[in-house]
Every structure is written in C-alpha cells, then in structure tokens.
Coordinates of C-alpha atoms and ligand atoms in Angstrom, one line a residue:
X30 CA 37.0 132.2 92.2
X31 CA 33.3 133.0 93.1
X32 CA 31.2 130.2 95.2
X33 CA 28.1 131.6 93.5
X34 CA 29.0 130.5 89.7
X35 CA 26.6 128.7 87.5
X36 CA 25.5 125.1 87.7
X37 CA 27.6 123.3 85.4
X38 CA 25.7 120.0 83.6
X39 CA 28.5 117.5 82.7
X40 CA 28.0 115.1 80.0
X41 CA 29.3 111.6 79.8
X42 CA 32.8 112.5 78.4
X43 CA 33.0 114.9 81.0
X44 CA 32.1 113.2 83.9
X45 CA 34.8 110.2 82.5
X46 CA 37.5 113.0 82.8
X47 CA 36.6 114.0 86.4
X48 CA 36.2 110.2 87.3
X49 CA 40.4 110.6 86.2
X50 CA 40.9 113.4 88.0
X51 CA 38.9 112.2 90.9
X52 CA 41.4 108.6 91.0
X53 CA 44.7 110.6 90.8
X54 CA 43.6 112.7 93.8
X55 CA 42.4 109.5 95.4
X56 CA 46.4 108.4 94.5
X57 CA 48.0 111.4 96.5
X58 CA 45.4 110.5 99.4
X59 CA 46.2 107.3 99.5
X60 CA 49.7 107.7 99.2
X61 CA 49.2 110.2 102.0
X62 CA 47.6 108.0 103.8
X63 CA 50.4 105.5 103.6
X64 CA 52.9 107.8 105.4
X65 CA 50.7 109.0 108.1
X66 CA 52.7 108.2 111.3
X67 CA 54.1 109.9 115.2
X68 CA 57.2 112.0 113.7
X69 CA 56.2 113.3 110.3
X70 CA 55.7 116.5 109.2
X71 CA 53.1 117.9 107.6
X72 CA 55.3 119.6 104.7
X73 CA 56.7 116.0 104.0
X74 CA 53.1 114.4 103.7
X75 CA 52.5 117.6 101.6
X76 CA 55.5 117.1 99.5
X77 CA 54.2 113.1 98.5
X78 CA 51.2 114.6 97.7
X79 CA 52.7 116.8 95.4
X80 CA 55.1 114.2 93.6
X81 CA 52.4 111.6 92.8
X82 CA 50.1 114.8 91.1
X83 CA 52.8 115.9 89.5
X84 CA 54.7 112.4 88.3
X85 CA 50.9 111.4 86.7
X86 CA 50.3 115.0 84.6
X87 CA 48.2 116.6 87.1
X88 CA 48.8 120.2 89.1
X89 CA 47.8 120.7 92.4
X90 CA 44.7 123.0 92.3
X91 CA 45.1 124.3 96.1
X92 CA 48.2 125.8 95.0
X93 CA 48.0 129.4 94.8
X94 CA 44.4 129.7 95.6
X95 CA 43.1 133.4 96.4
X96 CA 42.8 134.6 99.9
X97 CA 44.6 136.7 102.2
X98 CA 47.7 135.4 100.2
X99 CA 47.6 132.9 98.0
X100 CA 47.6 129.3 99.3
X101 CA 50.9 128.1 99.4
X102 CA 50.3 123.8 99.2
X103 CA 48.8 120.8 97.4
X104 CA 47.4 119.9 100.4
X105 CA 45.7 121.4 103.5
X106 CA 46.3 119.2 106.6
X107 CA 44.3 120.2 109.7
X108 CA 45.0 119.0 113.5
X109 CA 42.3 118.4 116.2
X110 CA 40.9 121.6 116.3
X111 CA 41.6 122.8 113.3
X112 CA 39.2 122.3 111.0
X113 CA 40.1 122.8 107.5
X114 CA 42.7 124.8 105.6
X115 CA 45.7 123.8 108.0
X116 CA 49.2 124.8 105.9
X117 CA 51.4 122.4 105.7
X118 CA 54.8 123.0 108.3
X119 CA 58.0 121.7 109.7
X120 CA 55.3 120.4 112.4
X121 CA 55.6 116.8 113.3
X122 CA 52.2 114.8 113.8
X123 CA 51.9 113.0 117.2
X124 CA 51.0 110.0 118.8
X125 CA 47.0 110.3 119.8
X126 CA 46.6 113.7 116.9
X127 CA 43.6 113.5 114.4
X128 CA 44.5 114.5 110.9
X129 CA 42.5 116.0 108.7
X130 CA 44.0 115.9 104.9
X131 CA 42.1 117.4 101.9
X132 CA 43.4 117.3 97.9
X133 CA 42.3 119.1 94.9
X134 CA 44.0 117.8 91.7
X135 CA 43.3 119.4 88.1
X136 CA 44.0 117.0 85.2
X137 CA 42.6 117.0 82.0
X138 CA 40.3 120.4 82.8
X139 CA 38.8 118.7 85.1
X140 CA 39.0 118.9 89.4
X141 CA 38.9 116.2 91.9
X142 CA 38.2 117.4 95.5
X143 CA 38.0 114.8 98.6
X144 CA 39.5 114.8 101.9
X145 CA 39.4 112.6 105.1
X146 CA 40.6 112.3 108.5
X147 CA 42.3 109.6 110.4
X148 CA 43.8 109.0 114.0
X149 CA 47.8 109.1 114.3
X150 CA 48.3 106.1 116.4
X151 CA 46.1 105.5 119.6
X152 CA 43.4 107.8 119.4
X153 CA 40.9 108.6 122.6
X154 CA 37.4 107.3 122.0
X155 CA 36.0 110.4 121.7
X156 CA 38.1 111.5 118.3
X157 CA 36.8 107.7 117.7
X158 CA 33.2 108.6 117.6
X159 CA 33.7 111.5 115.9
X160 CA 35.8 110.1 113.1
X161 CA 32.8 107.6 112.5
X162 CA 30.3 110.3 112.8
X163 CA 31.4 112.3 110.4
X164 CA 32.1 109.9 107.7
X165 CA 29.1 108.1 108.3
X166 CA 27.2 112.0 107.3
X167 CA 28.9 111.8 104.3
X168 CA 27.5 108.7 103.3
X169 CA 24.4 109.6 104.5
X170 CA 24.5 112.7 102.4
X171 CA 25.3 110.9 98.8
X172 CA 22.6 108.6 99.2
X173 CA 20.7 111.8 99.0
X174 CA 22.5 113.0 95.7
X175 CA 19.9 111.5 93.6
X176 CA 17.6 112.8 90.4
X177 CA 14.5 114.9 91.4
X178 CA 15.9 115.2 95.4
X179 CA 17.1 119.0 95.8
X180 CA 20.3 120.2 97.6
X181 CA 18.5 121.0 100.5
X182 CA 17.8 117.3 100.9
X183 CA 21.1 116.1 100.9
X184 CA 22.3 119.2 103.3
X185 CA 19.7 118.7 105.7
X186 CA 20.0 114.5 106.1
X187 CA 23.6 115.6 107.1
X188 CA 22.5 118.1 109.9
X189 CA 19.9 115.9 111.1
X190 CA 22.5 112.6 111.7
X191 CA 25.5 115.0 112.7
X192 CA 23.3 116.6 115.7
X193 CA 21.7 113.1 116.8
X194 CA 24.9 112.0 117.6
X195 CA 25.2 115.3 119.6
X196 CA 28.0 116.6 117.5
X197 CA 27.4 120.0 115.3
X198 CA 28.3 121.4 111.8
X199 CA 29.9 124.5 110.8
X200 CA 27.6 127.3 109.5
X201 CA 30.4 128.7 107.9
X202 CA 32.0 126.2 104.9
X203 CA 30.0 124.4 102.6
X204 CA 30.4 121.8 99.7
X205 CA 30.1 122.7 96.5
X206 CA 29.5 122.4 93.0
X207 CA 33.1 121.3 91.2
X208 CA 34.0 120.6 87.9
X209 CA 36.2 122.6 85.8
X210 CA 36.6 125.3 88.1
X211 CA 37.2 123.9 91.7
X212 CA 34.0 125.7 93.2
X213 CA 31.3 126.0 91.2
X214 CA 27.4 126.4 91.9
X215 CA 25.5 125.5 94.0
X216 CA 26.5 125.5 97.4
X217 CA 25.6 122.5 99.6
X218 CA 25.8 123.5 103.4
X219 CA 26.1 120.7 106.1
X220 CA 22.9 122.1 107.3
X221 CA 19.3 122.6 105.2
X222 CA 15.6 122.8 105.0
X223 CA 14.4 119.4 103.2
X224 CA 12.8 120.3 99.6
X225 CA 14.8 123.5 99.3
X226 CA 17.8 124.6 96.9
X227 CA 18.7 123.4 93.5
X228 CA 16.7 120.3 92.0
X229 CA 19.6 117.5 91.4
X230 CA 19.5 116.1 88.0
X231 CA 21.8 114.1 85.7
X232 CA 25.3 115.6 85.4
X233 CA 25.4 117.6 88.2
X234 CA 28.6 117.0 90.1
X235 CA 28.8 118.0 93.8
X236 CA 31.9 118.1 96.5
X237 CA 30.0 117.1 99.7
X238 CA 31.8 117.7 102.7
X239 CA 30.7 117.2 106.1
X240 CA 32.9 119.7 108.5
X241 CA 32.1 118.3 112.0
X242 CA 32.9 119.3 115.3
X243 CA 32.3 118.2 118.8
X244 CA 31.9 121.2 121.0
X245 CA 29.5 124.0 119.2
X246 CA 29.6 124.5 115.6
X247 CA 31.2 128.0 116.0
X248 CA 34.8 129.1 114.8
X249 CA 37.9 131.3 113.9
X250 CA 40.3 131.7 111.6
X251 CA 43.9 131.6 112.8
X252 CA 46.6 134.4 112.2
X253 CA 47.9 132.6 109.1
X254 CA 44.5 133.6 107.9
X255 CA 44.0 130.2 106.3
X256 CA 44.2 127.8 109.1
X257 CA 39.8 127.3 110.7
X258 CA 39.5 126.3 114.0
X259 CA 36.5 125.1 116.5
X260 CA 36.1 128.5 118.3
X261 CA 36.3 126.1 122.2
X262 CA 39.2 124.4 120.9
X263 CA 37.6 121.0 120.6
X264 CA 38.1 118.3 117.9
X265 CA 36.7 118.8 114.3
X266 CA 36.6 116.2 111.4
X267 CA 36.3 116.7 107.8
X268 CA 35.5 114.0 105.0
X269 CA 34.5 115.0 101.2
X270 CA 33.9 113.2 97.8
X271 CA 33.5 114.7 94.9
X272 CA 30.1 112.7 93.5
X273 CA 27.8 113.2 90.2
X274 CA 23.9 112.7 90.0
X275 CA 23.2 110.0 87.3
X276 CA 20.0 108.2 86.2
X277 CA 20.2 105.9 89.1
X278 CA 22.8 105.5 91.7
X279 CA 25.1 108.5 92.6
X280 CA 28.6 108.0 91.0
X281 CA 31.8 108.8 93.3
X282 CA 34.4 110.2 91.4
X283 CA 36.9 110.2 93.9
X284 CA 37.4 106.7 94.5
X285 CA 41.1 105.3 93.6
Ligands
MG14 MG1 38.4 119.6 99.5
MG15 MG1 35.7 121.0 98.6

C-alpha cells in the first residue's frame, strides 16, 4: 500500500463505521492489556488479540501486510528497544520489560489503528518518564487536530514537548492518514515546521503516533526485517489513536 495516497474526506456515515472499527480494536487492546503479565508470551497476547477480532466480525489488518515478507500477526508487540513492528514469539515478557502493542482491525471497510505501551511489573523510573512522555505528545498532538490548523501543526507541537523533556522522535515512521485503506494520505511526522502540510478540515481522519525514544532519535531494523530498534539500544515508546477533524472538538475513534 503507498503512504502517499490521496486524502480521504469521510462523511458522517463513514466516520460512525470507523468509530466501530476503532472500539473493536480498542476491545483486542484492552483485552491485551488484561493479560499483560512476567511469563507470557508474546504469541499468546497475539493470539487474544486475534480471537476478540475475529469472534466480533473483524480481520486483523496487520496480517499479511507487504514488506520483506508479509507480516505474519494481528499484533506487533515491541520490547524496550524496539520500537515498533516487534513479531510476535514464543518470547516470554519479564518482570521490569516495557511493552509496546499496536492493533489494526478492518470491520465494516473501515480501519482502526491505535497502540500503547505499558510497564510489565516494576518498571525503573526512567521507562516511567518516558511512558508519560510519550503519551502525554499524543495528547498534545490531537489537541492540534483541529479545522483550519495544518498537519504541520499538530507534528511540530509533538517534537517541541517530546525534546523539552529531552527525549527525541524517530525521523523515520510517521502517522498517517487511515480510513479504508490502513495508510492513507497525508503523512503526519512526529516532527514539523508549524503552518506547513495539509490544512485539516472536517472529515479528515488521522493515526497520530508519537514514536519516542530516550537516547538519539536514530535506528535499525532487525534481521527479521520487521522488528525497529533505537540504534544505542535504549528504551522507545509508542502510543497512537486513530482521531477525525470535526466542526469543533477532535473525535477519537479508538476509544472502547
Ligand atoms: Mg498502529
Ligand atoms: Mg499507524
């Protein structure tokens, strides 16, 4: 699928099927969620995740997404320094870990995309702080996702916060626009020049995702060729929301 694809407008009726799509992902999250725990596997969380799309009508859309081969799970799960696209294994989380866990669910036509992270356990104060950080930029950046600001706004309120906290984002992966097609345009980097990019106006529906990590915002890709890690090996976060521009507030679609 191309990142560069059109701007999709979404009208009421559409944006009440992502709003669906959006709460059954927010299900396999939060079922997720409930399971996270010193001694589980990632396949197993990966597995739940699958059963609760599946069981409700929906089909995991990370499933058999292009790359170097297709990806082979509903969810990527990402330790410490991995950033995103982690594949789901026989490996067992661990007392102390951070977790990153992103979902894409297609129901109806329509995609929800959102993803957190969360400690496993005692966490050290540092994965803390980062944690809050980077959930607290993705806050920061819907308040943005309003009529008549531009993409550029939204990307560079997230850079700004992210680096006064003296953490960094990745150059690398960006949100994007979703809808039916998982990634759609326009591309919102974590990073921006205020006033710039796409004007934001009704019915434009955005997967903001603050990638964050601690040491430099460099990285690599592992030799599974899906798995994104902080280049110094130090700990990265990741939280997304799939959210629409409306007349006045912006709407979260991923909410349960
Ligand atoms: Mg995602
Ligand atoms: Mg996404």
């Amino acid at each position: 699928m191309s990142w560069d694809r059109g701007v999709v407008i979404k009208n009421e009726t559409e944006l009440a099927l992502m709003r669906e799509a959006g709460r059954l992902n927010a299900l396999a999250l939060a079922t997720v969620r409930e399971l996270i725990r010193p001694g589980i596997s990632t396949a197993e969380l990966d597995a739940a995740a699958e059963n609760v799309i599946r069981k409700n009508g929906g089909i995991p859309i990370f499933k058999g997404y292009p790359g170097a081969y297709p990806y082979p799970a509903t969810l990527t799960i990402s330790l410490n320094e991995e950033l995103v696209h982690g594949i789901p294994s026989k490996r067992k989380l661990r007392e102390g870990d951070i977790v990153s866990i992103d979902c894409g669910t297609l129901l109806d036509g329509f995609v929800g995309d959102s993803a957190f992270t969360t400690g496993v356990g005692k966490i050290s104060e540092e994965a803390a702080r980062l944690l809050e950080v980077t959930e607290q930029a993705l806050y920061i950046g819907i308040e943005k996702m309003r009529k008549g600001n531009r993409t550029g706004d939204v990307s560079s309120a997230i850079q700004i916060f992210v680096e006064s906290q003296g953490m960094f984002v990745t150059r690398e992966y960006t949100g994007h626009g979703v809808g039916r097609n998982m990634h759609e345009g326009p591309q919102v980097p974590n990073y921006g020049t205020p006033g710039r990019g796409l004007e934001l106006r009704p019915g434009v529906t955005i997967a903001l995702e603050p990638m964050v990590l601690i040491g430099t915002s460099l990285t690599s890709v592992k030799p599974d060729q899906w798995t994104v890690v902080s280049a110094d090996g130090s700990l990265t976060a990741h939280f997304e929301h799939t959210v629409a521009v409306t007349e006045g507030d912006p709407m979260i679609l991923t909410l349960p």
